[in-house]
mmCIF file of C-alpha atoms in Angstrom:
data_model
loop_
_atom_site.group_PDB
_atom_site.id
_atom_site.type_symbol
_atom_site.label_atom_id
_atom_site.label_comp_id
_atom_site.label_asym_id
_atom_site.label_seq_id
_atom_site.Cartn_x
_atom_site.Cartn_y
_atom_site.Cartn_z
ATOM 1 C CA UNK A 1 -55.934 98.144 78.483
ATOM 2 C CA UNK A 2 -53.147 97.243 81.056
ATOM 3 C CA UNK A 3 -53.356 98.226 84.650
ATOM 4 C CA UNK A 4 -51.195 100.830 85.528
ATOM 5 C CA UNK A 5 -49.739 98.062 88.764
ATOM 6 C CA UNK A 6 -49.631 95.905 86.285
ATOM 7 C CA UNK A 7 -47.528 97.900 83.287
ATOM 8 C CA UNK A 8 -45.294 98.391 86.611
ATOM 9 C CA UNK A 9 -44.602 95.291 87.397
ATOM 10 C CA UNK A 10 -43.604 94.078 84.163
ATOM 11 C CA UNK A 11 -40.941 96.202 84.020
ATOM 12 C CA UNK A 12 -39.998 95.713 87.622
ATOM 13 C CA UNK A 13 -39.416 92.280 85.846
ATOM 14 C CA UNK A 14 -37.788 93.341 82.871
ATOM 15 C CA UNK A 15 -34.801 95.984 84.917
ATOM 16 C CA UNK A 16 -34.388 92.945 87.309
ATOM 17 C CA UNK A 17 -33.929 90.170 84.072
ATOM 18 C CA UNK A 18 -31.617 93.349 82.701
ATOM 19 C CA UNK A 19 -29.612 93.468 85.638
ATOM 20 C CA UNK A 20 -29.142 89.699 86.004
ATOM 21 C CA UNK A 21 -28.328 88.953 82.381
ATOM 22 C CA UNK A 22 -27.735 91.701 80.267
ATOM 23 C CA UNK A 23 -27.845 89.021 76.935
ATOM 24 C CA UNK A 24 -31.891 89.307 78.081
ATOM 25 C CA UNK A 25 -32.291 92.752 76.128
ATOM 26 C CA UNK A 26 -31.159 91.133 72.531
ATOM 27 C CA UNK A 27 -34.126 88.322 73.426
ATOM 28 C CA UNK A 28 -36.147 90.335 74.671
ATOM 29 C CA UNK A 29 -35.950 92.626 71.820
ATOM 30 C CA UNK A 30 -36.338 89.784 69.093
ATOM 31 C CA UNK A 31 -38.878 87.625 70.924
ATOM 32 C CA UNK A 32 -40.951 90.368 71.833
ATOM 33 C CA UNK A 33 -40.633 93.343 69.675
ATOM 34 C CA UNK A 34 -39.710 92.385 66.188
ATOM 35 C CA UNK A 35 -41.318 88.827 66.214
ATOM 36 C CA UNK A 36 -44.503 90.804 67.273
ATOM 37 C CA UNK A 37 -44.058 93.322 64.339
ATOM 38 C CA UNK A 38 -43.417 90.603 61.715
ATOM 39 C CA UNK A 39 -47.031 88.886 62.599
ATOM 40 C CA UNK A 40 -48.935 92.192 62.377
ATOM 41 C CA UNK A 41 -47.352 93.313 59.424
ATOM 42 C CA UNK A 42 -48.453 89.776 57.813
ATOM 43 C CA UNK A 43 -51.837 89.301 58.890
ATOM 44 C CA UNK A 44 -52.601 93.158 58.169
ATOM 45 C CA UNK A 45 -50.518 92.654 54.366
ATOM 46 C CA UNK A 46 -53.347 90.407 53.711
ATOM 47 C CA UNK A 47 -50.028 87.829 54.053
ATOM 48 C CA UNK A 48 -51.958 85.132 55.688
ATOM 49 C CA UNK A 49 -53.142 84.674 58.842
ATOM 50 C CA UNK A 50 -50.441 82.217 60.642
ATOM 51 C CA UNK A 51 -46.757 82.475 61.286
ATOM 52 C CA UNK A 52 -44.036 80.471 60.068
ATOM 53 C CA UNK A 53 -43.523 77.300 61.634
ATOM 54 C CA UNK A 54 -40.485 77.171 63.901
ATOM 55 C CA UNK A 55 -40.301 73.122 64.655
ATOM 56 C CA UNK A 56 -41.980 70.966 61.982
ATOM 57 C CA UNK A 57 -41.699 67.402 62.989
ATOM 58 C CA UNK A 58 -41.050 64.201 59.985
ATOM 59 C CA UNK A 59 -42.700 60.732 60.717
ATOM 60 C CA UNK A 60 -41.317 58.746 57.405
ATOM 61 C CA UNK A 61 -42.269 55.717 58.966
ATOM 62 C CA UNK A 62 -44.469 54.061 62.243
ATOM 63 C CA UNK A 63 -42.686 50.804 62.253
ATOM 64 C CA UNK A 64 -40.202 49.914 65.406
ATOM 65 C CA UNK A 65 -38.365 46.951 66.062
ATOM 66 C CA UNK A 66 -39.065 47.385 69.805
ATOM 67 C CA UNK A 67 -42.367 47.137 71.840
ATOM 68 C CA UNK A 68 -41.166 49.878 74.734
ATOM 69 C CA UNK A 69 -44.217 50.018 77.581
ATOM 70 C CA UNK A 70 -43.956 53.796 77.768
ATOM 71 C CA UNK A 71 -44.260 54.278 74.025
ATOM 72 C CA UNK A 72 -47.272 54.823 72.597
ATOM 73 C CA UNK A 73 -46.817 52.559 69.625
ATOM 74 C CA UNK A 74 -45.546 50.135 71.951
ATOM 75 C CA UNK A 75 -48.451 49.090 73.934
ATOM 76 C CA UNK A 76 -50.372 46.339 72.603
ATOM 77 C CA UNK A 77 -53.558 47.417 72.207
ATOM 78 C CA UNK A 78 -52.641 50.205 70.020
ATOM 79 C CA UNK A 79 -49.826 49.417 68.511
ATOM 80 C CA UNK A 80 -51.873 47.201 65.877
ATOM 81 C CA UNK A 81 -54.130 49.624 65.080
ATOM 82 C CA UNK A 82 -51.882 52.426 64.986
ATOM 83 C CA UNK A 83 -48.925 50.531 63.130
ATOM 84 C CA UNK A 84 -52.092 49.625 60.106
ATOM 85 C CA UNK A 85 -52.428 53.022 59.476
ATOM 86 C CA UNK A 86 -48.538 53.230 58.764
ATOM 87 C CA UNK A 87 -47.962 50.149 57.175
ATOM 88 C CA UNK A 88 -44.963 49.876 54.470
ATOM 89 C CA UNK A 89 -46.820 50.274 51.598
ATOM 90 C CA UNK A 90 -48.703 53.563 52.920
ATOM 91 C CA UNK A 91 -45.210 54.888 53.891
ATOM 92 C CA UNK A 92 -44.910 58.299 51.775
ATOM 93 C CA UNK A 93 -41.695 57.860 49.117
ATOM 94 C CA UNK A 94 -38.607 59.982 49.019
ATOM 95 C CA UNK A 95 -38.870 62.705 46.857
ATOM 96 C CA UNK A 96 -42.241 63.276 48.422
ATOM 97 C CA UNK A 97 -40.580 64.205 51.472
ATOM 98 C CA UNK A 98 -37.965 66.204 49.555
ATOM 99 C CA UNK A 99 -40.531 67.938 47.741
ATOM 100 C CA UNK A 100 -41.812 68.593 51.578
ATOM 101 C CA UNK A 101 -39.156 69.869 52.846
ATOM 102 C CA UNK A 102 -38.082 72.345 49.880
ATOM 103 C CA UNK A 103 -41.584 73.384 50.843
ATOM 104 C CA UNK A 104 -40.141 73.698 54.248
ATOM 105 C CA UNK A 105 -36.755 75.326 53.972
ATOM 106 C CA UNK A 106 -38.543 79.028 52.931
ATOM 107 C CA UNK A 107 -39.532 79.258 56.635
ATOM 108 C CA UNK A 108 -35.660 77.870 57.864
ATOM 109 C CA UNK A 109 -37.292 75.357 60.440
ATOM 110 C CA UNK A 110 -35.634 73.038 62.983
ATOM 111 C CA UNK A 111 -36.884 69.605 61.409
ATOM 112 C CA UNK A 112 -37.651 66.721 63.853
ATOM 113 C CA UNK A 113 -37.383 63.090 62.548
ATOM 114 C CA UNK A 114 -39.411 60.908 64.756
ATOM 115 C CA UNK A 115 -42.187 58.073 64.266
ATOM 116 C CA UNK A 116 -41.360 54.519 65.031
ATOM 117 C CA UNK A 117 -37.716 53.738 64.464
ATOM 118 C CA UNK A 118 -36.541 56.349 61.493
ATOM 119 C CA UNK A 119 -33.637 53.904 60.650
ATOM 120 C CA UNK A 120 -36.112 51.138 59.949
ATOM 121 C CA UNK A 121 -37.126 53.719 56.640
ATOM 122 C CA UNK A 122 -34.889 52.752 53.662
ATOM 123 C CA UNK A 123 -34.357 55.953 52.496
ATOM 124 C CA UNK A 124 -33.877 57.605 55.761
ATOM 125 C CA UNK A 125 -30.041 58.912 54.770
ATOM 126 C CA UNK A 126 -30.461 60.373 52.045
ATOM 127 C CA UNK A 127 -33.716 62.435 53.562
ATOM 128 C CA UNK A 128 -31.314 63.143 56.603
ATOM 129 C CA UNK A 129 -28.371 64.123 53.952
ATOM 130 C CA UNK A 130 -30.994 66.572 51.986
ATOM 131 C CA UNK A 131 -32.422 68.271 55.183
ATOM 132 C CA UNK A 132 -28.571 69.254 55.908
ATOM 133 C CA UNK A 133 -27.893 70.387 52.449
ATOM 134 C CA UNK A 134 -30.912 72.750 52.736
ATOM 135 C CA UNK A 135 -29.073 74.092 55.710
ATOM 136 C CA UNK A 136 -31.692 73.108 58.302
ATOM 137 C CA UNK A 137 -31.169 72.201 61.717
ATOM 138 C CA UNK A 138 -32.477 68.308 61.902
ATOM 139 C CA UNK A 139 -32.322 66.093 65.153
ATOM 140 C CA UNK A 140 -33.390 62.695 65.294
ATOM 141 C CA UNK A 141 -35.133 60.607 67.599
ATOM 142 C CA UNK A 142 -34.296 56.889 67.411
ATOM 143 C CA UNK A 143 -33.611 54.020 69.729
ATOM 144 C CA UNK A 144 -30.054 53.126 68.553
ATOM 145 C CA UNK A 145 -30.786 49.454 67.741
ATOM 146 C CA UNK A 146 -30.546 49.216 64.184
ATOM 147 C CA UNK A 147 -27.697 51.807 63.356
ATOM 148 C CA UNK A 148 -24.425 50.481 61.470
ATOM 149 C CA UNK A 149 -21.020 51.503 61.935
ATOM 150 C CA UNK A 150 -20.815 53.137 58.027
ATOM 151 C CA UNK A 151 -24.425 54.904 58.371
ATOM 152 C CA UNK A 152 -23.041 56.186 62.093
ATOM 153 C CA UNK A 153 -19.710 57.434 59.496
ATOM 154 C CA UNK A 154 -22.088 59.018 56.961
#
């Protein structure tokens, strides 16, 4: 049970956050009321015990054309080791990771495409292209070396 100083304070913090931004109450209201709700009413509808995932991050592939110091598949000793347990022929095929993220769209994540260099993963458009068509927010991290005029176009 909450102090009663400390129930007090809290919404000392919330009138002030009201006050300063009234746009606060429609978060506040989501984040912490109906957000709140939605996991109770899972985990006591015998729903599951975890919530949706919000982010979900895609590594298609570990290879990079690059050897950046302040990555960690960069440095030497562990790029080797980690780069073997990603090597081409243990890279996961495309409608694999379409069958993932049909999986994936239920829960209306914002998708992450990371890894090594994404562009050096043949089938990297068309994964990029499907993500969109589900109507999920995807941003990609990549270091801009390998990228073509038509794929920039696509």
């Amino acid at each position: 049970m909450l102090k009663q100083s400390h129930i007090k304070s809290r919404i000392k913090r919330f009138l002030r956050k009201l006050i300063s931004s009234p746009g606060y109450v429609f978060y506040y209201f989501k984040k912490e009321v109906i957000e709140s709700w939605w996991r109770k009413i899972c985990y006591k509808s015998g729903r599951g015990k975890s919530y949706y995932p919000k982010n979900v991050v895609l590594l298609p592939t570990a290879r990079c054309n690059l050897n950046c110091i302040s990555c960690n598949l960069g440095q030497s000793h562990t790029k080797k080791e980690f780069a073997q347990t990603f090597e081409r022929k243990k890279e996961i095929y495309i409608d694999e990771w379409l069958s993932i993220v049909d999986k994936l769209s239920f829960f209306n994540p914002m998708i992450s495409i990371s890894g090594g260099e994404p562009f050096l993963y043949k089938d990297i458009l068309a994964l990029i292209e499907y993500i969109k068509h589900k109507r999920l927010y995807c941003s990609l991290t990549t270091n801009g070396t390998v990228l073509k005029e038509e794929g920039l176009k696509r």
